[in-house]
Amino acid sequence: KQHSVMAAIQCAGNRRDDFNKQKEVKGLTWDVGAIGNAVWSGPKLRDILMWAGVDPESPELMHVHFEGLDKDFEKNYAASIPIDKAMSPAGDVILALQMNGEEIPIDHGFPVRAVVPGVVGARNVKWLGKVHVSKDESKGHWQQLDYKGFSPDADWRSLDFNSAPAIQELPVQSAITHIKPESDVISIKGYAWS
Ligand SMILES: Nc1nc2c(c(=O)[nH]1)N[C@H]1C(S)=C(S)[C@@H](COP(=O)(O)O)O[C@H]1N2
Ligand SMILES: [Mo]
């Protein structure tokens, strides 16, 4: 059964340039644009996993893994999400076959993309090649050695990545994208996301 969900997908690095003004952080210096909204359509991940016989109550099955067909660090891109997010009866995680009612553009994950609304971009795996369920979290580079949250007093030069959990959900975000003075008013545009 096909479902549609509108989801803004945001990179954890969105507004990193603003962070840099407070304290130096590492990574591409994104301004406010590392976020994008679309309507995604495809089967629910929950339905696929139930069809495949996955028992949501099994203590052996804690994380759903996604593997992309692309490689970096000589390994396929890999990430995982907690099973509760994937299997919740109210769940909205889908294996998208369409974006805005058309084939997904290649840059955004053609032919299949895992869309995990509310969860950081890095877990919304594009060019999806494989899904599996495991007791452990993904060992992928971007799950273990990047995209983790640290306290403000941490210094990126001396981070112990094993000491922090992988980012899944993100805090509320908002930004102003346009400020245009008109005759007697100022027109302002922006976005807010939670
Ligand atoms: N297979 C695969 N999926 C991926 C990535 C990747 O490198 N490979 N990058 C992730 C990251 S870090 C982000 S922020 C989003 C970006 O999605 P977009 O290109 O549709 O904006 O894709 C995610 N999914
Ligand atoms: Mo990202």
mmCIF file with all atom_site columns, C-alpha atoms and ligand atoms in Angstrom:
data_model
loop_
_atom_site.group_PDB
_atom_site.id
_atom_site.type_symbol
_atom_site.label_atom_id
_atom_site.label_alt_id
_atom_site.label_comp_id
_atom_site.label_asym_id
_atom_site.label_entity_id
_atom_site.label_seq_id
_atom_site.pdbx_PDB_ins_code
_atom_site.Cartn_x
_atom_site.Cartn_y
_atom_site.Cartn_z
_atom_site.occupancy
_atom_site.B_iso_or_equiv
_atom_site.pdbx_formal_charge
_atom_site.auth_seq_id
_atom_site.auth_comp_id
_atom_site.auth_asym_id
_atom_site.auth_atom_id
_atom_site.pdbx_PDB_model_num
ATOM   1   C  CA  . LYS A 1 1   ? 0.000  0.000   0.000  1.00 0.00 ? 1   LYS A CA  1
ATOM   2   C  CA  . GLN A 1 2   ? 1.325  3.405   -0.961 1.00 0.00 ? 2   GLN A CA  1
ATOM   3   C  CA  . HIS A 1 3   ? 1.511  6.315   1.472  1.00 0.00 ? 3   HIS A CA  1
ATOM   4   C  CA  . SER A 1 4   ? 2.566  9.925   1.147  1.00 0.00 ? 4   SER A CA  1
ATOM   5   C  CA  . VAL A 1 5   ? 4.269  12.038  3.773  1.00 0.00 ? 5   VAL A CA  1
ATOM   6   C  CA  . MET A 1 6   ? 5.492  15.605  3.639  1.00 0.00 ? 6   MET A CA  1
ATOM   7   C  CA  . ALA A 1 7   ? 8.906  15.828  5.255  1.00 0.00 ? 7   ALA A CA  1
ATOM   8   C  CA  . ALA A 1 8   ? 11.557 18.501  5.460  1.00 0.00 ? 8   ALA A CA  1
ATOM   9   C  CA  . ILE A 1 9   ? 14.917 16.737  5.515  1.00 0.00 ? 9   ILE A CA  1
ATOM   10  C  CA  . GLN A 1 10  ? 17.653 18.644  7.291  1.00 0.00 ? 10  GLN A CA  1
ATOM   11  C  CA  . CYS A 1 11  ? 21.388 18.020  7.493  1.00 0.00 ? 11  CYS A CA  1
ATOM   12  C  CA  . ALA A 1 12  ? 22.765 18.168  11.054 1.00 0.00 ? 12  ALA A CA  1
ATOM   13  C  CA  . GLY A 1 13  ? 25.204 20.734  9.675  1.00 0.00 ? 13  GLY A CA  1
ATOM   14  C  CA  . ASN A 1 14  ? 22.487 23.231  8.720  1.00 0.00 ? 14  ASN A CA  1
ATOM   15  C  CA  . ARG A 1 15  ? 23.549 26.718  9.948  1.00 0.00 ? 15  ARG A CA  1
ATOM   16  C  CA  . ARG A 1 16  ? 27.029 25.482  10.827 1.00 0.00 ? 16  ARG A CA  1
ATOM   17  C  CA  . ASP A 1 17  ? 28.251 28.901  9.705  1.00 0.00 ? 17  ASP A CA  1
ATOM   18  C  CA  . ASP A 1 18  ? 26.289 30.412  12.619 1.00 0.00 ? 18  ASP A CA  1
ATOM   19  C  CA  . PHE A 1 19  ? 27.864 27.918  15.032 1.00 0.00 ? 19  PHE A CA  1
ATOM   20  C  CA  . ASN A 1 20  ? 31.278 28.931  13.749 1.00 0.00 ? 20  ASN A CA  1
ATOM   21  C  CA  . LYS A 1 21  ? 30.578 32.510  14.836 1.00 0.00 ? 21  LYS A CA  1
ATOM   22  C  CA  . GLN A 1 22  ? 30.090 31.238  18.416 1.00 0.00 ? 22  GLN A CA  1
ATOM   23  C  CA  . LYS A 1 23  ? 32.800 28.610  18.451 1.00 0.00 ? 23  LYS A CA  1
ATOM   24  C  CA  . GLU A 1 24  ? 34.727 26.852  15.704 1.00 0.00 ? 24  GLU A CA  1
ATOM   25  C  CA  . VAL A 1 25  ? 33.163 23.579  14.538 1.00 0.00 ? 25  VAL A CA  1
ATOM   26  C  CA  . LYS A 1 26  ? 34.229 21.152  11.816 1.00 0.00 ? 26  LYS A CA  1
ATOM   27  C  CA  . GLY A 1 27  ? 32.516 20.489  8.478  1.00 0.00 ? 27  GLY A CA  1
ATOM   28  C  CA  . LEU A 1 28  ? 31.086 22.280  5.456  1.00 0.00 ? 28  LEU A CA  1
ATOM   29  C  CA  . THR A 1 29  ? 30.091 25.815  6.437  1.00 0.00 ? 29  THR A CA  1
ATOM   30  C  CA  . TRP A 1 30  ? 26.399 25.642  5.572  1.00 0.00 ? 30  TRP A CA  1
ATOM   31  C  CA  . ASP A 1 31  ? 24.297 28.774  5.797  1.00 0.00 ? 31  ASP A CA  1
ATOM   32  C  CA  . VAL A 1 32  ? 20.499 28.314  6.275  1.00 0.00 ? 32  VAL A CA  1
ATOM   33  C  CA  . GLY A 1 33  ? 19.932 26.153  3.172  1.00 0.00 ? 33  GLY A CA  1
ATOM   34  C  CA  . ALA A 1 34  ? 20.897 22.621  4.259  1.00 0.00 ? 34  ALA A CA  1
ATOM   35  C  CA  . ILE A 1 35  ? 17.210 21.682  4.528  1.00 0.00 ? 35  ILE A CA  1
ATOM   36  C  CA  . GLY A 1 36  ? 14.566 20.923  1.905  1.00 0.00 ? 36  GLY A CA  1
ATOM   37  C  CA  . ASN A 1 37  ? 10.888 20.042  1.892  1.00 0.00 ? 37  ASN A CA  1
ATOM   38  C  CA  . ALA A 1 38  ? 9.032  17.572  -0.334 1.00 0.00 ? 38  ALA A CA  1
ATOM   39  C  CA  . VAL A 1 39  ? 6.143  15.104  -0.452 1.00 0.00 ? 39  VAL A CA  1
ATOM   40  C  CA  . TRP A 1 40  ? 7.525  11.566  -0.460 1.00 0.00 ? 40  TRP A CA  1
ATOM   41  C  CA  . SER A 1 41  ? 5.485  8.520   -1.543 1.00 0.00 ? 41  SER A CA  1
ATOM   42  C  CA  . GLY A 1 42  ? 5.998  4.786   -1.263 1.00 0.00 ? 42  GLY A CA  1
ATOM   43  C  CA  . PRO A 1 43  ? 5.247  1.833   1.018  1.00 0.00 ? 43  PRO A CA  1
ATOM   44  C  CA  . LYS A 1 44  ? 5.649  2.178   4.789  1.00 0.00 ? 44  LYS A CA  1
ATOM   45  C  CA  . LEU A 1 45  ? 8.825  0.589   6.109  1.00 0.00 ? 45  LEU A CA  1
ATOM   46  C  CA  . ARG A 1 46  ? 6.671  -0.944  8.864  1.00 0.00 ? 46  ARG A CA  1
ATOM   47  C  CA  . ASP A 1 47  ? 4.510  -2.768  6.299  1.00 0.00 ? 47  ASP A CA  1
ATOM   48  C  CA  . ILE A 1 48  ? 7.583  -4.091  4.482  1.00 0.00 ? 48  ILE A CA  1
ATOM   49  C  CA  . LEU A 1 49  ? 9.224  -5.332  7.684  1.00 0.00 ? 49  LEU A CA  1
ATOM   50  C  CA  . MET A 1 50  ? 5.989  -6.984  8.902  1.00 0.00 ? 50  MET A CA  1
ATOM   51  C  CA  . TRP A 1 51  ? 5.588  -8.616  5.484  1.00 0.00 ? 51  TRP A CA  1
ATOM   52  C  CA  . ALA A 1 52  ? 9.174  -9.870  5.791  1.00 0.00 ? 52  ALA A CA  1
ATOM   53  C  CA  . GLY A 1 53  ? 8.308  -11.455 9.154  1.00 0.00 ? 53  GLY A CA  1
ATOM   54  C  CA  . VAL A 1 54  ? 10.173 -9.080  11.487 1.00 0.00 ? 54  VAL A CA  1
ATOM   55  C  CA  . ASP A 1 55  ? 8.840  -9.364  15.061 1.00 0.00 ? 55  ASP A CA  1
ATOM   56  C  CA  . PRO A 1 56  ? 8.712  -5.841  16.541 1.00 0.00 ? 56  PRO A CA  1
ATOM   57  C  CA  . GLU A 1 57  ? 8.769  -7.305  20.088 1.00 0.00 ? 57  GLU A CA  1
ATOM   58  C  CA  . SER A 1 58  ? 11.987 -9.297  19.607 1.00 0.00 ? 58  SER A CA  1
ATOM   59  C  CA  . PRO A 1 59  ? 14.743 -8.114  22.004 1.00 0.00 ? 59  PRO A CA  1
ATOM   60  C  CA  . GLU A 1 60  ? 17.250 -9.212  19.362 1.00 0.00 ? 60  GLU A CA  1
ATOM   61  C  CA  . LEU A 1 61  ? 16.001 -6.606  16.898 1.00 0.00 ? 61  LEU A CA  1
ATOM   62  C  CA  . MET A 1 62  ? 16.793 -3.070  18.015 1.00 0.00 ? 62  MET A CA  1
ATOM   63  C  CA  . HIS A 1 63  ? 17.925 -1.152  14.921 1.00 0.00 ? 63  HIS A CA  1
ATOM   64  C  CA  . VAL A 1 64  ? 16.873 -1.008  11.274 1.00 0.00 ? 64  VAL A CA  1
ATOM   65  C  CA  . HIS A 1 65  ? 19.845 -0.581  8.932  1.00 0.00 ? 65  HIS A CA  1
ATOM   66  C  CA  . PHE A 1 66  ? 19.839 1.096   5.552  1.00 0.00 ? 66  PHE A CA  1
ATOM   67  C  CA  . GLU A 1 67  ? 22.610 0.615   3.019  1.00 0.00 ? 67  GLU A CA  1
ATOM   68  C  CA  . GLY A 1 68  ? 23.101 2.937   0.064  1.00 0.00 ? 68  GLY A CA  1
ATOM   69  C  CA  . LEU A 1 69  ? 24.493 1.789   -3.282 1.00 0.00 ? 69  LEU A CA  1
ATOM   70  C  CA  . ASP A 1 70  ? 27.135 4.550   -3.118 1.00 0.00 ? 70  ASP A CA  1
ATOM   71  C  CA  . LYS A 1 71  ? 30.485 4.049   -1.462 1.00 0.00 ? 71  LYS A CA  1
ATOM   72  C  CA  . ASP A 1 72  ? 32.735 6.230   0.560  1.00 0.00 ? 72  ASP A CA  1
ATOM   73  C  CA  . PHE A 1 73  ? 35.709 5.149   2.647  1.00 0.00 ? 73  PHE A CA  1
ATOM   74  C  CA  . GLU A 1 74  ? 35.467 2.105   0.300  1.00 0.00 ? 74  GLU A CA  1
ATOM   75  C  CA  . LYS A 1 75  ? 32.292 0.952   2.034  1.00 0.00 ? 75  LYS A CA  1
ATOM   76  C  CA  . ASN A 1 76  ? 28.645 1.399   1.113  1.00 0.00 ? 76  ASN A CA  1
ATOM   77  C  CA  . TYR A 1 77  ? 26.995 4.358   2.813  1.00 0.00 ? 77  TYR A CA  1
ATOM   78  C  CA  . ALA A 1 78  ? 25.268 2.905   5.898  1.00 0.00 ? 78  ALA A CA  1
ATOM   79  C  CA  . ALA A 1 79  ? 23.062 4.209   8.683  1.00 0.00 ? 79  ALA A CA  1
ATOM   80  C  CA  . SER A 1 80  ? 20.480 2.909   11.140 1.00 0.00 ? 80  SER A CA  1
ATOM   81  C  CA  . ILE A 1 81  ? 17.432 4.085   13.071 1.00 0.00 ? 81  ILE A CA  1
ATOM   82  C  CA  . PRO A 1 82  ? 15.921 2.668   16.277 1.00 0.00 ? 82  PRO A CA  1
ATOM   83  C  CA  . ILE A 1 83  ? 13.343 -0.082  15.654 1.00 0.00 ? 83  ILE A CA  1
ATOM   84  C  CA  . ASP A 1 84  ? 10.624 1.854   17.512 1.00 0.00 ? 84  ASP A CA  1
ATOM   85  C  CA  . LYS A 1 85  ? 10.785 4.647   14.955 1.00 0.00 ? 85  LYS A CA  1
ATOM   86  C  CA  . ALA A 1 86  ? 10.668 2.138   12.095 1.00 0.00 ? 86  ALA A CA  1
ATOM   87  C  CA  . MET A 1 87  ? 7.922  -0.132  13.462 1.00 0.00 ? 87  MET A CA  1
ATOM   88  C  CA  . SER A 1 88  ? 5.570  2.174   15.381 1.00 0.00 ? 88  SER A CA  1
ATOM   89  C  CA  . PRO A 1 89  ? 1.945  1.563   14.301 1.00 0.00 ? 89  PRO A CA  1
ATOM   90  C  CA  . ALA A 1 90  ? 1.662  5.343   13.968 1.00 0.00 ? 90  ALA A CA  1
ATOM   91  C  CA  . GLY A 1 91  ? 4.882  5.222   11.971 1.00 0.00 ? 91  GLY A CA  1
ATOM   92  C  CA  . ASP A 1 92  ? 5.567  7.488   9.038  1.00 0.00 ? 92  ASP A CA  1
ATOM   93  C  CA  . VAL A 1 93  ? 8.865  6.032   7.804  1.00 0.00 ? 93  VAL A CA  1
ATOM   94  C  CA  . ILE A 1 94  ? 8.546  5.158   4.143  1.00 0.00 ? 94  ILE A CA  1
ATOM   95  C  CA  . LEU A 1 95  ? 10.668 3.661   1.415  1.00 0.00 ? 95  LEU A CA  1
ATOM   96  C  CA  . ALA A 1 96  ? 10.031 6.429   -1.048 1.00 0.00 ? 96  ALA A CA  1
ATOM   97  C  CA  . LEU A 1 97  ? 9.695  5.719   -4.775 1.00 0.00 ? 97  LEU A CA  1
ATOM   98  C  CA  . GLN A 1 98  ? 8.467  9.212   -5.603 1.00 0.00 ? 98  GLN A CA  1
ATOM   99  C  CA  . MET A 1 99  ? 9.259  12.795  -4.645 1.00 0.00 ? 99  MET A CA  1
ATOM   100 C  CA  . ASN A 1 100 ? 6.548  15.388  -5.302 1.00 0.00 ? 100 ASN A CA  1
ATOM   101 C  CA  . GLY A 1 101 ? 4.595  12.841  -7.373 1.00 0.00 ? 101 GLY A CA  1
ATOM   102 C  CA  . GLU A 1 102 ? 7.443  12.035  -9.784 1.00 0.00 ? 102 GLU A CA  1
ATOM   103 C  CA  . GLU A 1 103 ? 10.427 9.698   -9.925 1.00 0.00 ? 103 GLU A CA  1
ATOM   104 C  CA  . ILE A 1 104 ? 12.944 10.775  -7.291 1.00 0.00 ? 104 ILE A CA  1
ATOM   105 C  CA  . PRO A 1 105 ? 15.637 12.916  -8.956 1.00 0.00 ? 105 PRO A CA  1
ATOM   106 C  CA  . ILE A 1 106 ? 18.973 11.089  -8.954 1.00 0.00 ? 106 ILE A CA  1
ATOM   107 C  CA  . ASP A 1 107 ? 20.572 13.620  -6.568 1.00 0.00 ? 107 ASP A CA  1
ATOM   108 C  CA  . HIS A 1 108 ? 17.870 12.896  -4.007 1.00 0.00 ? 108 HIS A CA  1
ATOM   109 C  CA  . GLY A 1 109 ? 18.054 9.111   -4.090 1.00 0.00 ? 109 GLY A CA  1
ATOM   110 C  CA  . PHE A 1 110 ? 16.572 7.514   -7.249 1.00 0.00 ? 110 PHE A CA  1
ATOM   111 C  CA  . PRO A 1 111 ? 15.151 4.868   -7.380 1.00 0.00 ? 111 PRO A CA  1
ATOM   112 C  CA  . VAL A 1 112 ? 14.429 4.294   -3.664 1.00 0.00 ? 112 VAL A CA  1
ATOM   113 C  CA  . ARG A 1 113 ? 15.095 6.406   -0.591 1.00 0.00 ? 113 ARG A CA  1
ATOM   114 C  CA  . ALA A 1 114 ? 14.467 5.765   3.108  1.00 0.00 ? 114 ALA A CA  1
ATOM   115 C  CA  . VAL A 1 115 ? 12.495 8.772   4.357  1.00 0.00 ? 115 VAL A CA  1
ATOM   116 C  CA  . VAL A 1 116 ? 12.516 9.087   8.155  1.00 0.00 ? 116 VAL A CA  1
ATOM   117 C  CA  . PRO A 1 117 ? 10.506 12.213  9.029  1.00 0.00 ? 117 PRO A CA  1
ATOM   118 C  CA  . GLY A 1 118 ? 11.895 14.231  11.945 1.00 0.00 ? 118 GLY A CA  1
ATOM   119 C  CA  . VAL A 1 119 ? 15.224 12.410  11.867 1.00 0.00 ? 119 VAL A CA  1
ATOM   120 C  CA  . VAL A 1 120 ? 18.509 13.933  10.724 1.00 0.00 ? 120 VAL A CA  1
ATOM   121 C  CA  . GLY A 1 121 ? 19.280 13.849  6.989  1.00 0.00 ? 121 GLY A CA  1
ATOM   122 C  CA  . ALA A 1 122 ? 22.136 11.382  7.430  1.00 0.00 ? 122 ALA A CA  1
ATOM   123 C  CA  . ARG A 1 123 ? 19.660 8.563   8.274  1.00 0.00 ? 123 ARG A CA  1
ATOM   124 C  CA  . ASN A 1 124 ? 17.462 9.319   5.217  1.00 0.00 ? 124 ASN A CA  1
ATOM   125 C  CA  . VAL A 1 125 ? 19.505 6.987   3.039  1.00 0.00 ? 125 VAL A CA  1
ATOM   126 C  CA  . LYS A 1 126 ? 19.464 7.608   -0.702 1.00 0.00 ? 126 LYS A CA  1
ATOM   127 C  CA  . TRP A 1 127 ? 20.031 5.041   -3.500 1.00 0.00 ? 127 TRP A CA  1
ATOM   128 C  CA  . LEU A 1 128 ? 18.808 2.395   -1.052 1.00 0.00 ? 128 LEU A CA  1
ATOM   129 C  CA  . GLY A 1 129 ? 20.237 -1.048  -1.816 1.00 0.00 ? 129 GLY A CA  1
ATOM   130 C  CA  . LYS A 1 130 ? 19.575 -3.067  1.341  1.00 0.00 ? 130 LYS A CA  1
ATOM   131 C  CA  . VAL A 1 131 ? 17.532 -2.989  4.547  1.00 0.00 ? 131 VAL A CA  1
ATOM   132 C  CA  . HIS A 1 132 ? 18.217 -5.272  7.499  1.00 0.00 ? 132 HIS A CA  1
ATOM   133 C  CA  . VAL A 1 133 ? 17.391 -5.488  11.193 1.00 0.00 ? 133 VAL A CA  1
ATOM   134 C  CA  . SER A 1 134 ? 19.957 -6.053  13.904 1.00 0.00 ? 134 SER A CA  1
ATOM   135 C  CA  . LYS A 1 135 ? 20.635 -5.953  17.640 1.00 0.00 ? 135 LYS A CA  1
ATOM   136 C  CA  . ASP A 1 136 ? 23.351 -3.357  17.070 1.00 0.00 ? 136 ASP A CA  1
ATOM   137 C  CA  . GLU A 1 137 ? 23.474 0.126   15.663 1.00 0.00 ? 137 GLU A CA  1
ATOM   138 C  CA  . SER A 1 138 ? 25.114 0.721   12.264 1.00 0.00 ? 138 SER A CA  1
ATOM   139 C  CA  . LYS A 1 139 ? 28.915 0.734   12.309 1.00 0.00 ? 139 LYS A CA  1
ATOM   140 C  CA  . GLY A 1 140 ? 28.905 3.132   9.347  1.00 0.00 ? 140 GLY A CA  1
ATOM   141 C  CA  . HIS A 1 141 ? 31.319 6.054   9.404  1.00 0.00 ? 141 HIS A CA  1
ATOM   142 C  CA  . TRP A 1 142 ? 28.534 8.649   9.425  1.00 0.00 ? 142 TRP A CA  1
ATOM   143 C  CA  . GLN A 1 143 ? 26.778 6.901   12.323 1.00 0.00 ? 143 GLN A CA  1
ATOM   144 C  CA  . GLN A 1 144 ? 29.844 6.368   14.535 1.00 0.00 ? 144 GLN A CA  1
ATOM   145 C  CA  . LEU A 1 145 ? 32.456 8.966   13.646 1.00 0.00 ? 145 LEU A CA  1
ATOM   146 C  CA  . ASP A 1 146 ? 30.369 11.982  12.617 1.00 0.00 ? 146 ASP A CA  1
ATOM   147 C  CA  . TYR A 1 147 ? 26.874 13.408  13.187 1.00 0.00 ? 147 TYR A CA  1
ATOM   148 C  CA  . LYS A 1 148 ? 27.025 13.161  16.968 1.00 0.00 ? 148 LYS A CA  1
ATOM   149 C  CA  . GLY A 1 149 ? 26.001 15.782  19.501 1.00 0.00 ? 149 GLY A CA  1
ATOM   150 C  CA  . PHE A 1 150 ? 28.460 17.117  22.079 1.00 0.00 ? 150 PHE A CA  1
ATOM   151 C  CA  . SER A 1 151 ? 28.179 19.654  24.866 1.00 0.00 ? 151 SER A CA  1
ATOM   152 C  CA  . PRO A 1 152 ? 29.132 23.261  24.056 1.00 0.00 ? 152 PRO A CA  1
ATOM   153 C  CA  . ASP A 1 153 ? 32.403 23.030  26.000 1.00 0.00 ? 153 ASP A CA  1
ATOM   154 C  CA  . ALA A 1 154 ? 33.681 20.200  23.766 1.00 0.00 ? 154 ALA A CA  1
ATOM   155 C  CA  . ASP A 1 155 ? 36.492 20.969  21.305 1.00 0.00 ? 155 ASP A CA  1
ATOM   156 C  CA  . TRP A 1 156 ? 36.239 19.153  17.943 1.00 0.00 ? 156 TRP A CA  1
ATOM   157 C  CA  . ARG A 1 157 ? 40.015 18.569  17.887 1.00 0.00 ? 157 ARG A CA  1
ATOM   158 C  CA  . SER A 1 158 ? 39.834 16.228  20.880 1.00 0.00 ? 158 SER A CA  1
ATOM   159 C  CA  . LEU A 1 159 ? 36.416 14.573  20.591 1.00 0.00 ? 159 LEU A CA  1
ATOM   160 C  CA  . ASP A 1 160 ? 35.864 11.030  21.783 1.00 0.00 ? 160 ASP A CA  1
ATOM   161 C  CA  . PHE A 1 161 ? 33.188 9.912   19.328 1.00 0.00 ? 161 PHE A CA  1
ATOM   162 C  CA  . ASN A 1 162 ? 32.457 6.762   21.340 1.00 0.00 ? 162 ASN A CA  1
ATOM   163 C  CA  . SER A 1 163 ? 31.270 8.931   24.237 1.00 0.00 ? 163 SER A CA  1
ATOM   164 C  CA  . ALA A 1 164 ? 28.238 10.425  22.449 1.00 0.00 ? 164 ALA A CA  1
ATOM   165 C  CA  . PRO A 1 165 ? 25.090 8.944   20.915 1.00 0.00 ? 165 PRO A CA  1
ATOM   166 C  CA  . ALA A 1 166 ? 24.396 9.177   17.179 1.00 0.00 ? 166 ALA A CA  1
ATOM   167 C  CA  . ILE A 1 167 ? 22.025 12.014  16.298 1.00 0.00 ? 167 ILE A CA  1
ATOM   168 C  CA  . GLN A 1 168 ? 18.521 10.879  15.376 1.00 0.00 ? 168 GLN A CA  1
ATOM   169 C  CA  . GLU A 1 169 ? 15.930 13.590  16.090 1.00 0.00 ? 169 GLU A CA  1
ATOM   170 C  CA  . LEU A 1 170 ? 17.060 17.210  16.093 1.00 0.00 ? 170 LEU A CA  1
ATOM   171 C  CA  . PRO A 1 171 ? 16.027 20.255  18.137 1.00 0.00 ? 171 PRO A CA  1
ATOM   172 C  CA  . VAL A 1 172 ? 13.655 22.943  16.851 1.00 0.00 ? 172 VAL A CA  1
ATOM   173 C  CA  . GLN A 1 173 ? 15.219 24.997  14.077 1.00 0.00 ? 173 GLN A CA  1
ATOM   174 C  CA  . SER A 1 174 ? 14.277 28.323  12.544 1.00 0.00 ? 174 SER A CA  1
ATOM   175 C  CA  . ALA A 1 175 ? 15.911 30.807  10.220 1.00 0.00 ? 175 ALA A CA  1
ATOM   176 C  CA  . ILE A 1 176 ? 15.266 33.983  8.278  1.00 0.00 ? 176 ILE A CA  1
ATOM   177 C  CA  . THR A 1 177 ? 15.959 33.520  4.576  1.00 0.00 ? 177 THR A CA  1
ATOM   178 C  CA  . HIS A 1 178 ? 14.907 36.867  3.043  1.00 0.00 ? 178 HIS A CA  1
ATOM   179 C  CA  . ILE A 1 179 ? 14.635 40.416  4.368  1.00 0.00 ? 179 ILE A CA  1
ATOM   180 C  CA  . LYS A 1 180 ? 13.234 42.886  1.848  1.00 0.00 ? 180 LYS A CA  1
ATOM   181 C  CA  . PRO A 1 181 ? 12.516 46.479  2.771  1.00 0.00 ? 181 PRO A CA  1
ATOM   182 C  CA  . GLU A 1 182 ? 9.439  47.683  0.892  1.00 0.00 ? 182 GLU A CA  1
ATOM   183 C  CA  . SER A 1 183 ? 7.927  51.182  0.921  1.00 0.00 ? 183 SER A CA  1
ATOM   184 C  CA  . ASP A 1 184 ? 6.544  51.270  4.452  1.00 0.00 ? 184 ASP A CA  1
ATOM   185 C  CA  . VAL A 1 185 ? 7.003  47.684  5.633  1.00 0.00 ? 185 VAL A CA  1
ATOM   186 C  CA  . ILE A 1 186 ? 9.797  45.154  5.738  1.00 0.00 ? 186 ILE A CA  1
ATOM   187 C  CA  . SER A 1 187 ? 8.894  41.794  4.238  1.00 0.00 ? 187 SER A CA  1
ATOM   188 C  CA  . ILE A 1 188 ? 10.566 38.840  5.956  1.00 0.00 ? 188 ILE A CA  1
ATOM   189 C  CA  . LYS A 1 189 ? 10.545 35.187  4.924  1.00 0.00 ? 189 LYS A CA  1
ATOM   190 C  CA  . GLY A 1 190 ? 11.915 32.157  6.652  1.00 0.00 ? 190 GLY A CA  1
ATOM   191 C  CA  . TYR A 1 191 ? 11.121 28.742  8.044  1.00 0.00 ? 191 TYR A CA  1
ATOM   192 C  CA  . ALA A 1 192 ? 10.566 26.948  11.309 1.00 0.00 ? 192 ALA A CA  1
ATOM   193 C  CA  . TRP A 1 193 ? 10.921 23.186  11.755 1.00 0.00 ? 193 TRP A CA  1
ATOM   194 C  CA  . SER A 1 194 ? 10.541 20.744  14.597 1.00 0.00 ? 194 SER A CA  1
HETATM 195 N  N1  . LIG B 2 .   ? 23.273 6.804   0.200  1.00 0.00 ? 1   LIG B N1  1
HETATM 196 C  C1  . LIG B 2 .   ? 23.465 7.995   0.784  1.00 0.00 ? 1   LIG B C1  1
HETATM 197 N  N2  . LIG B 2 .   ? 22.429 8.580   1.428  1.00 0.00 ? 1   LIG B N2  1
HETATM 198 C  C2  . LIG B 2 .   ? 22.597 9.782   2.024  1.00 0.00 ? 1   LIG B C2  1
HETATM 199 C  C3  . LIG B 2 .   ? 23.853 10.445  2.021  1.00 0.00 ? 1   LIG B C3  1
HETATM 200 C  C4  . LIG B 2 .   ? 24.918 9.813   1.324  1.00 0.00 ? 1   LIG B C4  1
HETATM 201 O  O1  . LIG B 2 .   ? 26.052 10.324  1.235  1.00 0.00 ? 1   LIG B O1  1
HETATM 202 N  N3  . LIG B 2 .   ? 24.680 8.593   0.712  1.00 0.00 ? 1   LIG B N3  1
HETATM 203 N  N4  . LIG B 2 .   ? 23.996 11.659  2.669  1.00 0.00 ? 1   LIG B N4  1
HETATM 204 C  C5  . LIG B 2 .   ? 23.028 11.915  3.757  1.00 0.00 ? 1   LIG B C5  1
HETATM 205 C  C6  . LIG B 2 .   ? 23.078 13.262  4.310  1.00 0.00 ? 1   LIG B C6  1
HETATM 206 S  S1  . LIG B 2 .   ? 24.362 13.595  5.372  1.00 0.00 ? 1   LIG B S1  1
HETATM 207 C  C7  . LIG B 2 .   ? 22.091 14.198  4.062  1.00 0.00 ? 1   LIG B C7  1
HETATM 208 S  S2  . LIG B 2 .   ? 22.097 15.684  4.850  1.00 0.00 ? 1   LIG B S2  1
HETATM 209 C  C8  . LIG B 2 .   ? 20.999 13.930  3.113  1.00 0.00 ? 1   LIG B C8  1
HETATM 210 C  C9  . LIG B 2 .   ? 20.890 15.016  2.037  1.00 0.00 ? 1   LIG B C9  1
HETATM 211 O  O2  . LIG B 2 .   ? 19.756 14.789  1.265  1.00 0.00 ? 1   LIG B O2  1
HETATM 212 P  P1  . LIG B 2 .   ? 19.474 15.594  -0.094 1.00 0.00 ? 1   LIG B P1  1
HETATM 213 O  O3  . LIG B 2 .   ? 20.677 15.404  -0.975 1.00 0.00 ? 1   LIG B O3  1
HETATM 214 O  O4  . LIG B 2 .   ? 18.234 14.993  -0.666 1.00 0.00 ? 1   LIG B O4  1
HETATM 215 O  O5  . LIG B 2 .   ? 19.293 17.029  0.279  1.00 0.00 ? 1   LIG B O5  1
HETATM 216 O  O6  . LIG B 2 .   ? 21.147 12.662  2.471  1.00 0.00 ? 1   LIG B O6  1
HETATM 217 C  C10 . LIG B 2 .   ? 21.599 11.628  3.316  1.00 0.00 ? 1   LIG B C10 1
HETATM 218 N  N5  . LIG B 2 .   ? 21.523 10.349  2.645  1.00 0.00 ? 1   LIG B N5  1
HETATM 219 MO MO  . MO  B 3 .   ? 24.221 15.774  6.089  1.00 0.00 ? 2   MO  B MO  1
#
